[in-house]
Coordinates of C-alpha atoms in Angstrom, one line a residue:
Chain A
X1 CA -15.3 -37.8 24.7
X2 CA -18.2 -39.8 25.5
X3 CA -21.3 -40.0 23.1
X4 CA -22.9 -36.7 23.0
X5 CA -26.5 -38.2 23.5
X6 CA -25.3 -39.7 26.8
X7 CA -24.7 -36.2 28.1
X8 CA -27.4 -34.3 26.2
X9 CA -30.1 -37.0 27.2
X10 CA -33.8 -36.3 27.1
X11 CA -33.9 -36.0 31.2
X12 CA -31.0 -33.3 31.0
X13 CA -32.6 -31.6 28.1
X14 CA -36.1 -31.5 29.8
X15 CA -34.6 -30.0 33.0
X16 CA -32.5 -27.3 31.3
X17 CA -35.2 -26.2 28.8
X18 CA -38.3 -26.3 31.0
X19 CA -37.4 -26.7 34.6
X20 CA -40.4 -26.4 37.1
X21 CA -37.7 -25.8 39.8
X22 CA -36.8 -22.6 38.3
X23 CA -38.9 -20.1 40.6
X24 CA -38.6 -18.0 43.5
X25 CA -39.4 -19.3 47.0
X26 CA -41.2 -16.9 49.2
X27 CA -39.9 -16.7 52.8
X28 CA -36.8 -18.8 51.9
X29 CA -34.6 -19.6 54.8
X30 CA -31.4 -19.5 53.0
X31 CA -30.2 -18.1 49.6
X32 CA -26.7 -18.6 48.1
X33 CA -25.5 -17.4 44.8
X34 CA -22.9 -19.6 42.6
X35 CA -21.0 -18.3 39.6
X36 CA -18.6 -19.9 37.1
X37 CA -16.5 -16.6 36.2
X38 CA -14.9 -18.2 33.3
X39 CA -18.1 -19.1 31.4
X40 CA -20.7 -16.8 32.9
X41 CA -23.0 -19.4 34.3
X42 CA -24.8 -18.1 37.4
X43 CA -27.4 -19.6 39.7
X44 CA -29.3 -18.6 42.9
X45 CA -30.3 -21.2 45.0
X46 CA -33.0 -21.0 47.8
X47 CA -33.8 -23.4 50.5
X48 CA -37.0 -23.6 52.8
X49 CA -36.3 -25.7 55.8
X50 CA -38.6 -27.7 58.0
X51 CA -36.4 -28.1 61.1
X52 CA -33.7 -30.6 59.9
X53 CA -35.5 -31.4 56.4
X54 CA -35.2 -29.6 53.1
X55 CA -39.0 -28.9 52.6
X56 CA -38.4 -27.1 49.4
X57 CA -35.4 -26.0 47.0
X58 CA -35.6 -23.8 44.0
X59 CA -33.3 -21.7 41.6
X60 CA -33.1 -18.9 39.4
X61 CA -30.2 -18.0 36.9
X62 CA -28.9 -18.5 33.7
X63 CA -26.2 -20.7 31.9
X64 CA -25.6 -23.7 29.8
X65 CA -27.7 -26.7 29.7
X66 CA -25.4 -28.7 31.9
X67 CA -25.3 -26.1 34.6
X68 CA -29.1 -25.4 34.6
X69 CA -30.2 -28.9 34.4
X70 CA -27.7 -30.1 37.2
X71 CA -29.2 -27.4 39.5
X72 CA -32.7 -28.5 38.7
X73 CA -32.2 -32.3 39.0
X74 CA -30.1 -31.6 42.3
X75 CA -33.4 -29.7 43.6
X76 CA -35.6 -32.9 42.7
X77 CA -33.2 -35.2 44.4
X78 CA -32.6 -33.2 47.6
X79 CA -36.1 -32.1 48.3
X80 CA -37.6 -33.8 51.4
X81 CA -34.1 -35.1 52.4
X82 CA -32.5 -34.4 55.8
X83 CA -29.4 -32.1 55.9
X84 CA -27.3 -35.3 56.7
X85 CA -28.7 -37.2 53.8
X86 CA -28.2 -34.1 51.6
X87 CA -24.5 -33.8 52.5
X88 CA -23.8 -37.2 51.7
X89 CA -25.7 -37.0 48.3
X90 CA -23.6 -33.8 47.6
X91 CA -20.4 -35.7 48.4
X92 CA -21.2 -38.7 46.3
X93 CA -22.1 -36.6 43.2
X94 CA -18.9 -34.6 43.6
X95 CA -17.0 -37.8 43.9
X96 CA -18.7 -39.2 40.8
X97 CA -17.7 -36.1 38.6
X98 CA -14.3 -36.2 39.9
X99 CA -14.2 -40.1 39.1
X100 CA -13.3 -40.8 42.8
X101 CA -16.0 -43.2 43.1
X102 CA -17.4 -45.6 40.6
X103 CA -19.2 -47.7 43.2
X104 CA -22.7 -48.5 41.7
X105 CA -24.1 -49.1 45.0
X106 CA -23.0 -45.8 46.4
X107 CA -24.2 -44.0 43.2
X108 CA -27.9 -45.3 43.6
X109 CA -28.6 -42.7 46.3
X110 CA -28.1 -39.8 43.5
X111 CA -31.3 -41.0 41.9
X112 CA -31.8 -39.0 38.6
X113 CA -28.6 -37.0 39.1
X114 CA -26.6 -40.3 38.0
X115 CA -27.6 -38.8 34.5
X116 CA -24.4 -36.7 34.8
X117 CA -22.0 -39.6 35.2
X118 CA -20.5 -39.1 31.7
X119 CA -19.5 -35.6 32.3
X120 CA -16.7 -37.0 34.3
X121 CA -15.2 -37.7 30.9
X122 CA -15.6 -34.0 29.6
X123 CA -13.1 -31.9 31.6
X124 CA -14.3 -28.7 30.1
X125 CA -17.7 -29.2 31.3
X126 CA -17.0 -30.3 34.8
X127 CA -17.5 -27.1 36.3
X128 CA -20.8 -26.6 34.8
X129 CA -22.1 -29.8 36.4
X130 CA -20.7 -29.1 39.7
X131 CA -21.7 -25.5 40.1
X132 CA -25.1 -26.2 42.0
X133 CA -23.6 -28.6 44.2
X134 CA -20.7 -26.7 45.3
X135 CA -23.3 -24.0 45.9
X136 CA -25.4 -26.0 48.1
X137 CA -22.3 -27.3 50.0
X138 CA -22.1 -23.8 51.6
X139 CA -25.8 -23.9 52.7
X140 CA -25.8 -27.2 54.3
Chain B
X1 CA -3.1 -17.7 -6.6
X2 CA -2.3 -20.2 -3.9
X3 CA -5.5 -21.9 -2.5
X4 CA -6.2 -22.2 1.1
X5 CA -6.2 -26.2 0.4
X6 CA -2.7 -25.9 -0.7
X7 CA -1.7 -23.8 2.4
X8 CA -3.3 -26.2 4.7
X9 CA -0.9 -28.9 3.7
X10 CA 1.7 -27.1 5.5
X11 CA -0.1 -27.4 8.7
X12 CA 0.3 -31.1 10.0
X13 CA -1.8 -30.7 13.0
X14 CA -4.8 -29.7 10.7
X15 CA -4.1 -32.7 8.3
X16 CA -3.6 -35.4 11.1
X17 CA -6.8 -34.4 13.3
X18 CA -9.2 -33.7 10.4
X19 CA -10.4 -30.9 12.4
X20 CA -12.4 -27.8 11.1
X21 CA -10.1 -25.1 13.1
X22 CA -12.2 -22.0 13.5
X23 CA -10.2 -20.7 16.6
X24 CA -7.2 -18.8 15.2
X25 CA -8.4 -15.6 16.8
X26 CA -7.3 -17.2 20.0
X27 CA -4.2 -18.9 18.5
X28 CA -3.3 -19.8 15.2
X29 CA -1.7 -23.1 14.1
X30 CA 1.8 -23.3 12.9
X31 CA 3.2 -24.4 9.5
X32 CA 6.0 -26.7 9.3
X33 CA 8.3 -24.2 7.9
X34 CA 8.1 -22.1 11.2
X35 CA 8.6 -25.3 13.2
X36 CA 11.5 -26.3 11.3
X37 CA 13.1 -22.9 11.6
X38 CA 12.9 -23.2 15.2
X39 CA 14.3 -26.7 15.6
X40 CA 17.1 -25.5 13.3
X41 CA 17.9 -22.7 15.8
X42 CA 18.1 -25.2 18.6
X43 CA 20.0 -27.7 16.6
X44 CA 22.8 -25.3 15.3
X45 CA 22.8 -22.1 16.9
X46 CA 21.6 -22.1 20.5
X47 CA 23.1 -20.4 23.5
X48 CA 22.5 -17.6 25.8
X49 CA 22.5 -14.5 23.5
X50 CA 24.7 -11.4 24.6
X51 CA 26.5 -13.4 27.2
X52 CA 29.0 -15.8 26.1
X53 CA 32.2 -15.0 24.5
X54 CA 32.1 -18.1 22.3
X55 CA 30.8 -18.8 18.7
X56 CA 27.6 -20.3 19.7
X57 CA 26.4 -17.5 22.0
X58 CA 27.4 -15.0 19.2
X59 CA 25.4 -17.0 16.6
X60 CA 22.2 -16.8 19.0
X61 CA 23.0 -13.3 19.4
X62 CA 23.1 -12.7 15.7
X63 CA 20.0 -14.7 15.0
X64 CA 18.1 -12.9 17.8
X65 CA 19.2 -9.4 16.2
X66 CA 18.2 -10.5 12.7
X67 CA 14.6 -11.6 14.0
X68 CA 14.5 -8.0 15.3
X69 CA 15.3 -6.6 12.0
X70 CA 12.9 -8.8 10.2
X71 CA 10.0 -7.5 12.7
X72 CA 11.1 -4.1 12.2
X73 CA 11.0 -4.2 8.3
X74 CA 7.7 -6.1 8.6
X75 CA 5.8 -3.2 10.5
X76 CA 8.0 -0.4 8.8
X77 CA 9.6 0.7 12.0
X78 CA 12.3 3.6 11.5
X79 CA 14.7 1.9 14.0
X80 CA 15.2 -1.9 14.8
X81 CA 15.5 -0.9 18.5
X82 CA 11.8 0.4 18.4
X83 CA 11.0 -3.4 18.4
X84 CA 10.9 -4.9 21.8
X85 CA 10.2 -8.5 22.2
X86 CA 7.8 -9.6 24.9
X87 CA 5.9 -12.8 26.1
X88 CA 2.8 -11.5 24.0
X89 CA 0.5 -8.6 23.5
X90 CA -0.7 -8.6 27.2
X91 CA 2.6 -8.2 28.6
X92 CA 3.5 -5.3 26.1
X93 CA 0.4 -3.6 27.2
X94 CA 1.3 -3.9 30.6
X95 CA 4.6 -2.6 29.8
X96 CA 3.0 0.4 28.3
X97 CA 0.6 0.8 31.3
X98 CA 3.2 0.7 33.9
X99 CA 6.3 2.3 32.3
X100 CA 4.5 5.0 30.5
X101 CA 0.9 5.3 32.0
X102 CA 1.8 5.1 35.6
X103 CA 4.7 7.7 35.1
X104 CA 2.9 10.1 33.1
X105 CA -0.8 10.0 33.8
X106 CA -1.9 12.7 36.5
X107 CA -4.8 13.4 38.6
X108 CA -8.0 14.2 36.4
X109 CA -6.1 13.1 33.2
X110 CA -8.4 11.1 30.8
X111 CA -7.5 7.8 29.2
X112 CA -9.8 7.0 26.3
X113 CA -10.6 3.3 25.2
X114 CA -13.4 1.6 23.5
X115 CA -16.1 -0.7 24.7
X116 CA -14.8 -3.5 22.4
X117 CA -11.4 -3.7 24.3
X118 CA -10.0 -7.2 25.1
X119 CA -9.4 -7.2 29.1
X120 CA -5.6 -6.9 28.3
X121 CA -6.1 -3.5 26.7
X122 CA -8.7 -2.5 29.7
X123 CA -7.7 -3.9 33.2
X124 CA -4.0 -2.3 33.0
X125 CA -5.7 1.2 32.2
X126 CA -8.2 0.6 35.2
X127 CA -5.1 0.3 37.5
X128 CA -3.5 3.4 35.9
X129 CA -6.4 5.6 36.5
X130 CA -7.1 4.2 40.0
X131 CA -3.5 4.6 41.3
X132 CA -3.1 8.2 39.7
X133 CA -6.7 9.5 40.3
X134 CA -7.3 9.8 36.6
X135 CA -10.4 8.9 34.6
X136 CA -11.2 6.0 32.2
X137 CA -13.6 7.0 29.3
X138 CA -15.2 4.6 26.8
X139 CA -16.1 5.1 23.2
X140 CA -19.2 3.1 22.4
X141 CA -20.3 1.3 19.3
X142 CA -23.2 2.0 16.9
X143 CA -26.0 -0.3 15.8
X144 CA -23.4 -1.7 13.1
X145 CA -21.1 -2.4 15.7
X146 CA -18.6 0.2 14.7
X147 CA -17.1 3.4 16.3
X148 CA -18.7 6.6 15.0
X149 CA -16.2 9.4 14.1
X150 CA -18.5 11.8 16.2
X151 CA -18.4 9.3 19.2
X152 CA -14.6 9.2 18.6
X153 CA -14.4 13.2 18.5
X154 CA -16.7 13.5 21.6
X155 CA -14.5 11.3 23.9
X156 CA -11.0 12.3 22.8
X157 CA -10.4 15.7 24.2
X158 CA -7.8 18.3 25.6
X159 CA -8.0 16.3 28.8
X160 CA -7.2 12.8 27.0
X161 CA -3.5 11.9 27.5
X162 CA -3.7 8.3 26.1
X163 CA -5.9 6.6 23.5
X164 CA -5.7 2.9 23.7
X165 CA -7.7 1.1 21.0
X166 CA -8.0 -2.2 19.3
X167 CA -7.3 -2.2 15.6
X168 CA -9.7 -5.3 15.1
X169 CA -12.2 -6.2 17.6
X170 CA -11.6 -10.0 18.7
X171 CA -15.5 -10.4 19.0
X172 CA -17.0 -8.4 16.3
X173 CA -14.0 -8.4 13.9
X174 CA -14.7 -4.7 13.3
X175 CA -11.7 -2.8 11.8
X176 CA -11.5 0.5 13.7
X177 CA -10.1 3.6 11.9
X178 CA -6.9 3.5 13.7
X179 CA -5.2 6.2 11.5
X180 CA -8.0 8.7 12.1
X181 CA -8.1 7.9 15.7
X182 CA -4.3 8.6 15.9
X183 CA -4.8 11.6 14.0
X184 CA -7.5 13.1 16.3
X185 CA -5.5 12.0 19.4
X186 CA -2.4 13.7 18.4
X187 CA -4.4 16.9 17.7
X188 CA -5.5 16.8 21.3
X189 CA -1.9 16.1 22.7
X190 CA -2.8 12.5 23.4
X191 CA -0.5 9.4 22.6
X192 CA -1.8 6.3 21.0
X193 CA -1.7 2.8 21.9
X194 CA -2.7 0.3 19.1
X195 CA -3.7 -3.3 20.0
X196 CA -2.9 -4.9 16.7
X197 CA -3.1 -8.5 18.0
X198 CA -6.1 -9.3 15.7
X199 CA -5.0 -7.2 12.8
X200 CA -1.3 -7.9 12.2
X201 CA -2.2 -11.6 11.1
X202 CA -4.5 -10.5 8.4
X203 CA -3.3 -7.1 7.0
X204 CA -0.2 -5.1 6.3
X205 CA 0.6 -2.8 9.2
X206 CA 2.9 0.3 8.7
X207 CA 3.4 1.9 12.1
X208 CA 4.7 5.0 10.5
X209 CA 1.7 5.4 8.4
X210 CA -0.7 4.8 11.2
X211 CA 1.4 6.9 13.2
X212 CA 0.8 5.1 16.6
X213 CA 3.1 5.9 19.4
X214 CA 2.8 2.2 20.5
X215 CA 1.7 -0.9 18.7
X216 CA 1.5 -4.4 20.2
X217 CA 0.9 -7.8 18.8
X218 CA 1.4 -11.5 19.7
X219 CA 3.3 -14.0 17.6
X220 CA 1.2 -17.0 18.2
X221 CA -1.7 -15.5 16.5
X222 CA 0.2 -15.1 13.2
X223 CA 1.8 -18.5 12.8
X224 CA 4.7 -18.2 15.2
X225 CA 5.1 -20.1 18.3
X226 CA 3.5 -19.4 21.7
X227 CA 5.3 -17.1 24.1
X228 CA 6.7 -14.3 21.7
X229 CA 5.3 -11.1 21.4
X230 CA 6.0 -7.5 20.1
X231 CA 5.9 -4.0 21.3
X232 CA 6.8 -1.4 19.1
X233 CA 7.3 2.2 20.5
X234 CA 8.4 5.5 19.0
X235 CA 12.1 5.5 19.9
X236 CA 11.9 9.1 21.9
X237 CA 9.0 7.8 24.0
X238 CA 10.8 4.3 24.7
X239 CA 14.1 6.1 25.6
X240 CA 12.3 8.4 28.3
X241 CA 10.5 5.5 29.9
X242 CA 11.5 3.7 33.1
X243 CA 12.1 -0.1 32.7
X244 CA 9.3 -2.5 33.3
X245 CA 11.2 -5.9 34.5
X246 CA 14.4 -5.5 36.1
X247 CA 17.2 -8.1 35.8
X248 CA 20.0 -9.5 33.9
X249 CA 21.2 -7.7 30.7
X250 CA 18.9 -4.7 30.9
X251 CA 21.5 -2.8 32.9
X252 CA 24.5 -0.7 32.3
X253 CA 26.2 -0.3 35.5
X254 CA 25.1 -1.9 38.9
X255 CA 26.3 -0.6 42.1
X256 CA 25.3 -1.6 45.5
X257 CA 22.4 1.1 45.8
X258 CA 22.3 2.5 42.2
X259 CA 21.9 1.1 38.8
X260 CA 21.9 2.7 35.3
X261 CA 20.0 1.0 32.5
X262 CA 21.1 -0.3 29.1
X263 CA 20.3 1.3 25.7
X264 CA 17.3 0.2 23.8
X265 CA 16.0 -2.4 23.1
X266 CA 17.8 -3.9 26.0
X267 CA 16.5 -1.9 28.8
X268 CA 13.0 -3.5 28.2
X269 CA 14.3 -7.1 28.0
X270 CA 15.3 -8.3 31.2
X271 CA 16.6 -11.8 31.7
X272 CA 17.2 -14.6 29.1
X273 CA 15.2 -14.0 26.1
X274 CA 13.0 -16.2 23.9
X275 CA 15.3 -16.4 20.9
X276 CA 13.7 -19.4 19.7
X277 CA 10.4 -17.6 19.8
X278 CA 11.9 -14.6 17.9
X279 CA 13.3 -16.9 15.2
X280 CA 9.8 -18.6 14.8
X281 CA 8.2 -15.0 14.5
X282 CA 10.8 -14.1 11.9
X283 CA 10.0 -17.3 10.0
X284 CA 6.4 -16.8 10.3
X285 CA 6.6 -13.3 8.9
X286 CA 8.6 -14.7 5.9
X287 CA 5.9 -17.3 5.3
X288 CA 3.2 -14.7 5.4
X289 CA 5.2 -12.3 3.1
X290 CA 5.7 -15.2 0.7
X291 CA 2.0 -15.6 0.3
X292 CA 1.7 -11.8 0.2
X293 CA -1.0 -9.8 2.2
X294 CA -2.9 -9.1 -1.1
X295 CA -3.3 -12.8 -1.4
X296 CA -4.1 -13.2 2.3
X297 CA -6.8 -10.7 2.0
X298 CA -8.3 -12.2 -1.0
X299 CA -8.3 -15.7 0.6
X300 CA -9.9 -14.5 3.9
X301 CA -12.4 -12.5 2.3
X302 CA -13.7 -15.4 0.1
X303 CA -14.0 -17.7 3.1
X304 CA -15.6 -15.1 5.6
X305 CA -18.0 -14.0 2.6
X306 CA -18.9 -17.8 2.2
X307 CA -19.3 -18.3 6.1
X308 CA -21.6 -15.3 6.3
X309 CA -23.6 -16.6 3.1
X310 CA -24.1 -20.0 4.6
X311 CA -24.8 -18.8 8.2
X312 CA -27.4 -16.3 6.9
X313 CA -29.4 -19.2 5.3
X314 CA -29.8 -20.5 9.0
X315 CA -33.0 -18.5 10.4
X316 CA -32.1 -19.5 13.9
X317 CA -28.6 -18.2 13.9
X318 CA -28.0 -14.8 15.2
X319 CA -24.6 -13.0 13.9
X320 CA -23.0 -9.9 15.2
X321 CA -20.9 -8.1 12.6
X322 CA -20.9 -4.9 10.6
X323 CA -22.7 -5.0 7.4
X324 CA -19.9 -2.7 6.1
X325 CA -17.7 -5.6 4.5
X326 CA -14.6 -3.2 4.2
X327 CA -14.7 -2.5 8.0
X328 CA -14.8 -6.4 8.9
X329 CA -12.2 -8.9 9.3
X330 CA -11.9 -12.8 10.0
X331 CA -14.0 -12.8 13.0
X332 CA -17.7 -13.9 13.1
X333 CA -19.6 -14.0 16.6
X334 CA -23.0 -15.8 16.6
X335 CA -25.7 -17.6 18.8
X336 CA -28.4 -20.0 18.1
X337 CA -31.7 -18.6 19.9
X338 CA -32.5 -20.8 23.3
X339 CA -28.8 -22.6 22.9
X340 CA -26.1 -21.6 25.2
X341 CA -22.8 -21.0 23.6
X342 CA -21.0 -23.6 25.8
X343 CA -23.4 -26.2 24.8
X344 CA -23.0 -25.2 21.2
X345 CA -19.3 -25.4 21.4
X346 CA -19.5 -29.1 22.9
X347 CA -21.8 -30.1 20.2
X348 CA -19.6 -28.6 17.4
X349 CA -16.5 -30.2 19.0
X350 CA -18.3 -33.7 18.8
X351 CA -18.5 -32.7 14.8
X352 CA -14.7 -32.0 15.0
X353 CA -15.3 -28.3 14.8
X354 CA -13.3 -26.0 17.1
X355 CA -14.8 -22.8 18.0
X356 CA -14.6 -20.5 21.0
X357 CA -17.5 -19.9 23.1
X358 CA -17.8 -17.3 26.2
X359 CA -17.1 -13.8 26.8
X360 CA -13.7 -13.7 24.7
X361 CA -12.0 -11.7 27.4
X362 CA -14.4 -8.8 26.6
X363 CA -16.9 -8.7 29.4
X364 CA -17.6 -5.2 29.1
X365 CA -18.6 -5.5 25.4
X366 CA -20.7 -8.7 26.1
X367 CA -22.6 -6.9 29.0
X368 CA -23.2 -3.6 26.5
X369 CA -24.5 -6.1 24.0
X370 CA -26.8 -7.4 26.5
X371 CA -26.1 -11.1 25.6
X372 CA -24.9 -13.9 28.0
X373 CA -21.9 -14.9 25.8
X374 CA -21.2 -15.7 22.1
X375 CA -19.9 -18.5 20.0
X376 CA -17.0 -17.0 17.8
X377 CA -15.7 -18.6 14.7
X378 CA -12.5 -17.1 13.4
X379 CA -10.9 -17.7 10.1
X380 CA -7.3 -17.7 8.8
X381 CA -5.4 -18.6 5.6
X382 CA -5.8 -22.4 6.0
X383 CA -9.6 -22.5 6.3
X384 CA -11.5 -24.0 3.6
X385 CA -15.1 -24.1 2.4
X386 CA -15.4 -27.5 3.9
X387 CA -14.5 -26.2 7.3
X388 CA -17.4 -23.8 7.0
X389 CA -19.6 -26.5 5.7
X390 CA -18.7 -28.7 8.8
X391 CA -19.6 -25.8 11.0
X392 CA -22.9 -25.4 9.3
X393 CA -23.7 -29.1 9.7
X394 CA -22.8 -29.0 13.4
X395 CA -25.1 -26.1 13.9
X396 CA -27.9 -27.8 12.4
X397 CA -27.4 -30.8 14.6
X398 CA -27.1 -28.8 17.8
X399 CA -30.4 -26.9 16.6
X400 CA -32.2 -30.1 16.1
X401 CA -31.3 -31.4 19.4
X402 CA -32.4 -28.5 21.3
X403 CA -35.4 -27.3 19.3
X404 CA -37.6 -30.4 20.3
X405 CA -37.3 -29.2 23.9
X406 CA -38.4 -25.6 23.1
X407 CA -42.1 -25.8 24.1

């Protein structure tokens, strides 16, 4: 297992405990629920679109620090991106967690979400990190 | 009296990994005596029981029969054929639900269970009531996480046909008054299914004394290998039941269109059985009986009381167990306010402390308690005060990590 502080770092902790992305969007264009039945993590993602661009993204829900911070950081990263850009970022994130890509150049586009890199070495927590990303896959 | 430290030496996995193993409620570790007994069986007596006409097959048959007798004596069954070997307690409960429940429950009959049931003593009954148009009723817990006698009496009525109840809750550690419940059920003409998976490892169970009609438990929670469990049923009930799984060696005559079935216990043991597992279970029983349940009770009481005392010193820890010591056994569920149980389990793992986090296969109970999940430490004969100290240190670490972010 990787060092605990690599996973529970300040960025992840701050997002999990005090996320400004945890809110409702009025007149959201898309809403989708995500759920990890084995551990009870659940989120509801909302998107507000401006044509092809994700104008706003927010979530509600409950779960562990990893699932909640991953959702919050994903919201930051994808806000303002086009659908095509968002799809690429989501794919890169999932590949990173599954250890299918380690190319630093590729990973740069993940911005803050690169903080979850070490989750790849904690099999029991992979599904927590991926919950939001699998949920938004269905919305793009 | 033997000490937990002394017992721990028999468990190589605990010695080698330097781990505070507090998840015996999920599965226990296995002492070298049990592993040696299994190895000896495979090295000296293994063959397919009942089938061969050669010496090895006879030795396998004999060993398997002997293991059944050890189990029967252990739970004080009247006849050894009242002991059916299964894969685990879940399979045993499914057997009862399919072979007794589906066949005997009629429209508008009631099955009564408690809110603290493990999914394995809940989901099969949902199937029975749905298929047969019957009702599933719940006995709920009071503020001490116990079942009140009034609650029990108000739910078990003349309409009740089956009462299926856990002896010890795998989340709360509450010991249910199984003997009283059996008495009330019988007065109302219902049969009783006792899920003893969490009690058999810790206390002497006498099936004739508690007078349950069916008793189930798993070997792997009581020092035996994975994959062996027990269904006890009263002979007359078992004889009148239809088989659960069909196949080899559970038959008498098979014709092209018809089959007659074998006698007990073979009727319920289709296919080649887990003889090695049964021998491991018999050896585990011998190991527990050598220590003695009085000693086991004292050892566990000591460690659980110490854990309660140390946890109560941490003001940020919330615990869920009855204050009535005599009604509580081996399980402590807890939470740190503001820290999700899965994060806590990960942090404790980094301190070499193994606990379980989640709903513990008891979602209706967790929902009823109105919490998202719990952390659960379960204790057994090999747990020492050092294990508890490691748990407490881990909790302090987790609290320090999280508390600075609670604004």
